[in-house]
């Protein structure tokens, strides 16, 4: 994770990304449309950060 991206993330997103980095990165590579969908939704976020944050949110609700 680069310094510029690290500064843009909230502490929760940063924690999620660090926890699920490898799995989220591979999942984002397989889901090639996610990046495009995030751009259409005007969500300035990398696909792997989005996936990691959603997984952390899911884990917290279980």
Tab-separated table of N, CA and C in Angstrom:
chain	number	residue	atom	x	y	z
A	1	UNK	N	0.861	-1.163	0.000
A	1	UNK	CA	0.000	0.000	0.000
A	1	UNK	C	0.903	1.219	0.000
A	2	UNK	N	0.725	2.101	-0.973
A	2	UNK	CA	1.543	3.292	-1.069
A	2	UNK	C	1.130	4.356	-0.077
A	3	UNK	N	2.003	5.320	0.130
A	3	UNK	CA	1.751	6.379	1.097
A	3	UNK	C	0.529	7.199	0.724
A	4	UNK	N	0.379	7.542	-0.553
A	4	UNK	CA	-0.760	8.355	-0.975
A	4	UNK	C	-2.076	7.624	-0.724
A	5	UNK	N	-2.124	6.339	-1.035
A	5	UNK	CA	-3.352	5.588	-0.806
A	5	UNK	C	-3.604	5.422	0.683
A	6	UNK	N	-2.548	5.233	1.455
A	6	UNK	CA	-2.674	5.056	2.896
A	6	UNK	C	-3.273	6.301	3.543
A	7	UNK	N	-2.943	7.474	3.042
A	7	UNK	CA	-3.474	8.717	3.596
A	7	UNK	C	-4.946	8.900	3.258
A	8	UNK	N	-5.412	8.295	2.182
A	8	UNK	CA	-6.799	8.463	1.758
A	8	UNK	C	-7.753	7.537	2.500
A	9	UNK	N	-7.244	6.486	3.114
A	9	UNK	CA	-8.103	5.505	3.762
A	9	UNK	C	-8.445	5.919	5.185
A	10	UNK	N	-9.644	5.551	5.598
A	10	UNK	CA	-10.015	5.728	6.999
A	10	UNK	C	-9.303	4.643	7.810
A	11	UNK	N	-9.200	4.803	9.117
A	11	UNK	CA	-8.556	3.755	9.919
A	11	UNK	C	-9.234	2.389	9.756
A	12	UNK	N	-10.549	2.372	9.631
A	12	UNK	CA	-11.281	1.115	9.448
A	12	UNK	C	-10.927	0.464	8.113
A	13	UNK	N	-10.865	1.258	7.055
A	13	UNK	CA	-10.496	0.730	5.745
A	13	UNK	C	-9.061	0.222	5.752
A	14	UNK	N	-8.174	0.936	6.417
A	14	UNK	CA	-6.777	0.529	6.499
A	14	UNK	C	-6.648	-0.809	7.232
A	15	UNK	N	-7.353	-0.955	8.348
A	15	UNK	CA	-7.325	-2.207	9.105
A	15	UNK	C	-7.875	-3.361	8.267
A	16	UNK	N	-8.979	-3.110	7.585
A	16	UNK	CA	-9.587	-4.136	6.735
A	16	UNK	C	-8.636	-4.556	5.622
A	17	UNK	N	-8.018	-3.579	4.996
A	17	UNK	CA	-7.102	-3.856	3.891
A	17	UNK	C	-5.899	-4.659	4.369
A	18	UNK	N	-5.379	-4.318	5.530
A	18	UNK	CA	-4.232	-5.051	6.062
A	18	UNK	C	-4.616	-6.481	6.428
A	19	UNK	N	-5.824	-6.668	6.943
A	19	UNK	CA	-6.262	-7.998	7.370
A	19	UNK	C	-6.551	-8.921	6.185
A	20	UNK	N	-7.138	-8.382	5.123
A	20	UNK	CA	-7.586	-9.205	3.997
A	20	UNK	C	-6.833	-8.912	2.704
A	21	UNK	N	-5.636	-8.376	2.789
A	21	UNK	CA	-4.906	-7.910	1.612
A	21	UNK	C	-4.773	-8.971	0.518
A	22	UNK	N	-4.197	-10.113	0.837
A	22	UNK	CA	-3.917	-11.128	-0.193
A	22	UNK	C	-5.180	-11.674	-0.839
A	23	UNK	N	-6.160	-12.004	-0.040
A	23	UNK	CA	-7.398	-12.578	-0.573
A	23	UNK	C	-8.172	-11.532	-1.371
A	24	UNK	N	-8.245	-10.317	-0.852
A	24	UNK	CA	-8.988	-9.258	-1.538
A	24	UNK	C	-8.333	-8.899	-2.863
A	25	UNK	N	-7.019	-8.885	-2.906
A	25	UNK	CA	-6.317	-8.558	-4.146
A	25	UNK	C	-6.621	-9.595	-5.226
A	26	UNK	N	-6.578	-10.883	-4.857
A	26	UNK	CA	-6.880	-11.938	-5.833
A	26	UNK	C	-8.337	-11.890	-6.272
A	27	UNK	N	-9.215	-11.595	-5.342
A	27	UNK	CA	-10.634	-11.510	-5.666
A	27	UNK	C	-10.909	-10.334	-6.600
A	28	UNK	N	-10.233	-9.223	-6.382
A	28	UNK	CA	-10.414	-8.049	-7.244
A	28	UNK	C	-9.904	-8.317	-8.652
A	29	UNK	N	-8.853	-9.108	-8.775
A	29	UNK	CA	-8.334	-9.452	-10.102
A	29	UNK	C	-9.341	-10.286	-10.884
A	30	UNK	N	-10.055	-11.163	-10.195
A	30	UNK	CA	-11.053	-12.004	-10.867
A	30	UNK	C	-12.315	-11.214	-11.211
A	31	UNK	N	-12.642	-10.216	-10.409
A	31	UNK	CA	-13.846	-9.418	-10.630
A	31	UNK	C	-13.450	-8.136	-11.363
A	32	UNK	N	-13.229	-8.249	-12.658
A	32	UNK	CA	-12.708	-7.136	-13.441
A	32	UNK	C	-13.701	-5.989	-13.596
A	33	UNK	N	-14.991	-6.233	-13.424
A	33	UNK	CA	-15.982	-5.171	-13.590
A	33	UNK	C	-16.139	-4.304	-12.342
A	34	UNK	N	-15.655	-4.756	-11.215
A	34	UNK	CA	-15.841	-4.017	-9.973
A	34	UNK	C	-15.208	-2.635	-10.039
A	35	UNK	N	-14.007	-2.537	-10.565
A	35	UNK	CA	-13.336	-1.232	-10.680
A	35	UNK	C	-14.190	-0.265	-11.502
A	36	UNK	N	-14.732	-0.764	-12.603
A	36	UNK	CA	-15.588	0.056	-13.463
A	36	UNK	C	-16.857	0.483	-12.730
A	37	UNK	N	-17.445	-0.421	-11.972
A	37	UNK	CA	-18.663	-0.110	-11.229
A	37	UNK	C	-18.399	0.907	-10.125
A	38	UNK	N	-17.250	0.815	-9.479
A	38	UNK	CA	-16.898	1.797	-8.454
A	38	UNK	C	-16.721	3.183	-9.067
A	39	UNK	N	-16.128	3.246	-10.248
A	39	UNK	CA	-15.965	4.524	-10.938
A	39	UNK	C	-17.314	5.109	-11.337
A	40	UNK	N	-18.224	4.275	-11.819
A	40	UNK	CA	-19.559	4.753	-12.183
A	40	UNK	C	-20.304	5.280	-10.967
A	41	UNK	N	-20.097	4.648	-9.825
A	41	UNK	CA	-20.738	5.077	-8.585
A	41	UNK	C	-20.007	6.219	-7.907
A	42	UNK	N	-18.959	6.720	-8.553
A	42	UNK	CA	-18.145	7.816	-8.030
A	42	UNK	C	-17.592	7.512	-6.636
A	43	UNK	N	-17.122	6.291	-6.485
A	43	UNK	CA	-16.497	5.863	-5.230
A	43	UNK	C	-14.989	5.788	-5.474
A	44	UNK	N	-14.243	6.781	-5.028
A	44	UNK	CA	-12.797	6.800	-5.294
A	44	UNK	C	-12.053	5.801	-4.410
A	45	UNK	N	-12.167	4.533	-4.759
A	45	UNK	CA	-11.598	3.480	-3.925
A	45	UNK	C	-11.105	2.357	-4.827
A	46	UNK	N	-10.000	1.758	-4.457
A	46	UNK	CA	-9.528	0.590	-5.187
A	46	UNK	C	-10.462	-0.582	-4.932
A	47	UNK	N	-10.583	-1.437	-5.908
A	47	UNK	CA	-11.487	-2.581	-5.785
A	47	UNK	C	-11.093	-3.476	-4.615
A	48	UNK	N	-9.789	-3.683	-4.429
A	48	UNK	CA	-9.369	-4.556	-3.329
A	48	UNK	C	-9.648	-3.949	-1.954
A	49	UNK	N	-9.598	-2.631	-1.851
A	49	UNK	CA	-9.944	-1.974	-0.583
A	49	UNK	C	-11.438	-2.111	-0.326
A	50	UNK	N	-12.234	-1.953	-1.370
A	50	UNK	CA	-13.686	-2.105	-1.229
A	50	UNK	C	-14.040	-3.523	-0.771
A	51	UNK	N	-13.448	-4.514	-1.407
A	51	UNK	CA	-13.726	-5.908	-1.047
A	51	UNK	C	-13.305	-6.185	0.394
A	52	UNK	N	-12.124	-5.742	0.769
A	52	UNK	CA	-11.635	-5.975	2.133
A	52	UNK	C	-12.538	-5.308	3.162
A	53	UNK	N	-13.011	-4.106	2.864
A	53	UNK	CA	-13.895	-3.395	3.794
A	53	UNK	C	-15.230	-4.108	3.926
A	54	UNK	N	-15.768	-4.605	2.827
A	54	UNK	CA	-17.038	-5.326	2.895
A	54	UNK	C	-16.886	-6.638	3.665
A	55	UNK	N	-15.773	-7.331	3.474
A	55	UNK	CA	-15.547	-8.569	4.219
A	55	UNK	C	-15.410	-8.291	5.709
A	56	UNK	N	-14.708	-7.213	6.063
A	56	UNK	CA	-14.556	-6.870	7.479
A	56	UNK	C	-15.913	-6.510	8.074
A	57	UNK	N	-16.727	-5.779	7.333
A	57	UNK	CA	-18.066	-5.427	7.815
A	57	UNK	C	-18.915	-6.675	8.017
A	58	UNK	N	-18.811	-7.602	7.092
A	58	UNK	CA	-19.548	-8.860	7.221
A	58	UNK	C	-19.074	-9.644	8.435
A	59	UNK	N	-17.782	-9.705	8.620
A	59	UNK	CA	-17.223	-10.416	9.764
A	59	UNK	C	-17.678	-9.793	11.084
A	60	UNK	N	-17.769	-8.487	11.124
A	60	UNK	CA	-18.179	-7.791	12.351
A	60	UNK	C	-19.653	-8.043	12.675
A	61	UNK	N	-20.482	-8.270	11.665
A	61	UNK	CA	-21.910	-8.474	11.917
A	61	UNK	C	-22.250	-9.913	12.280
A	62	UNK	N	-21.342	-10.830	12.025
A	62	UNK	CA	-21.612	-12.244	12.336
A	62	UNK	C	-21.530	-12.467	13.829
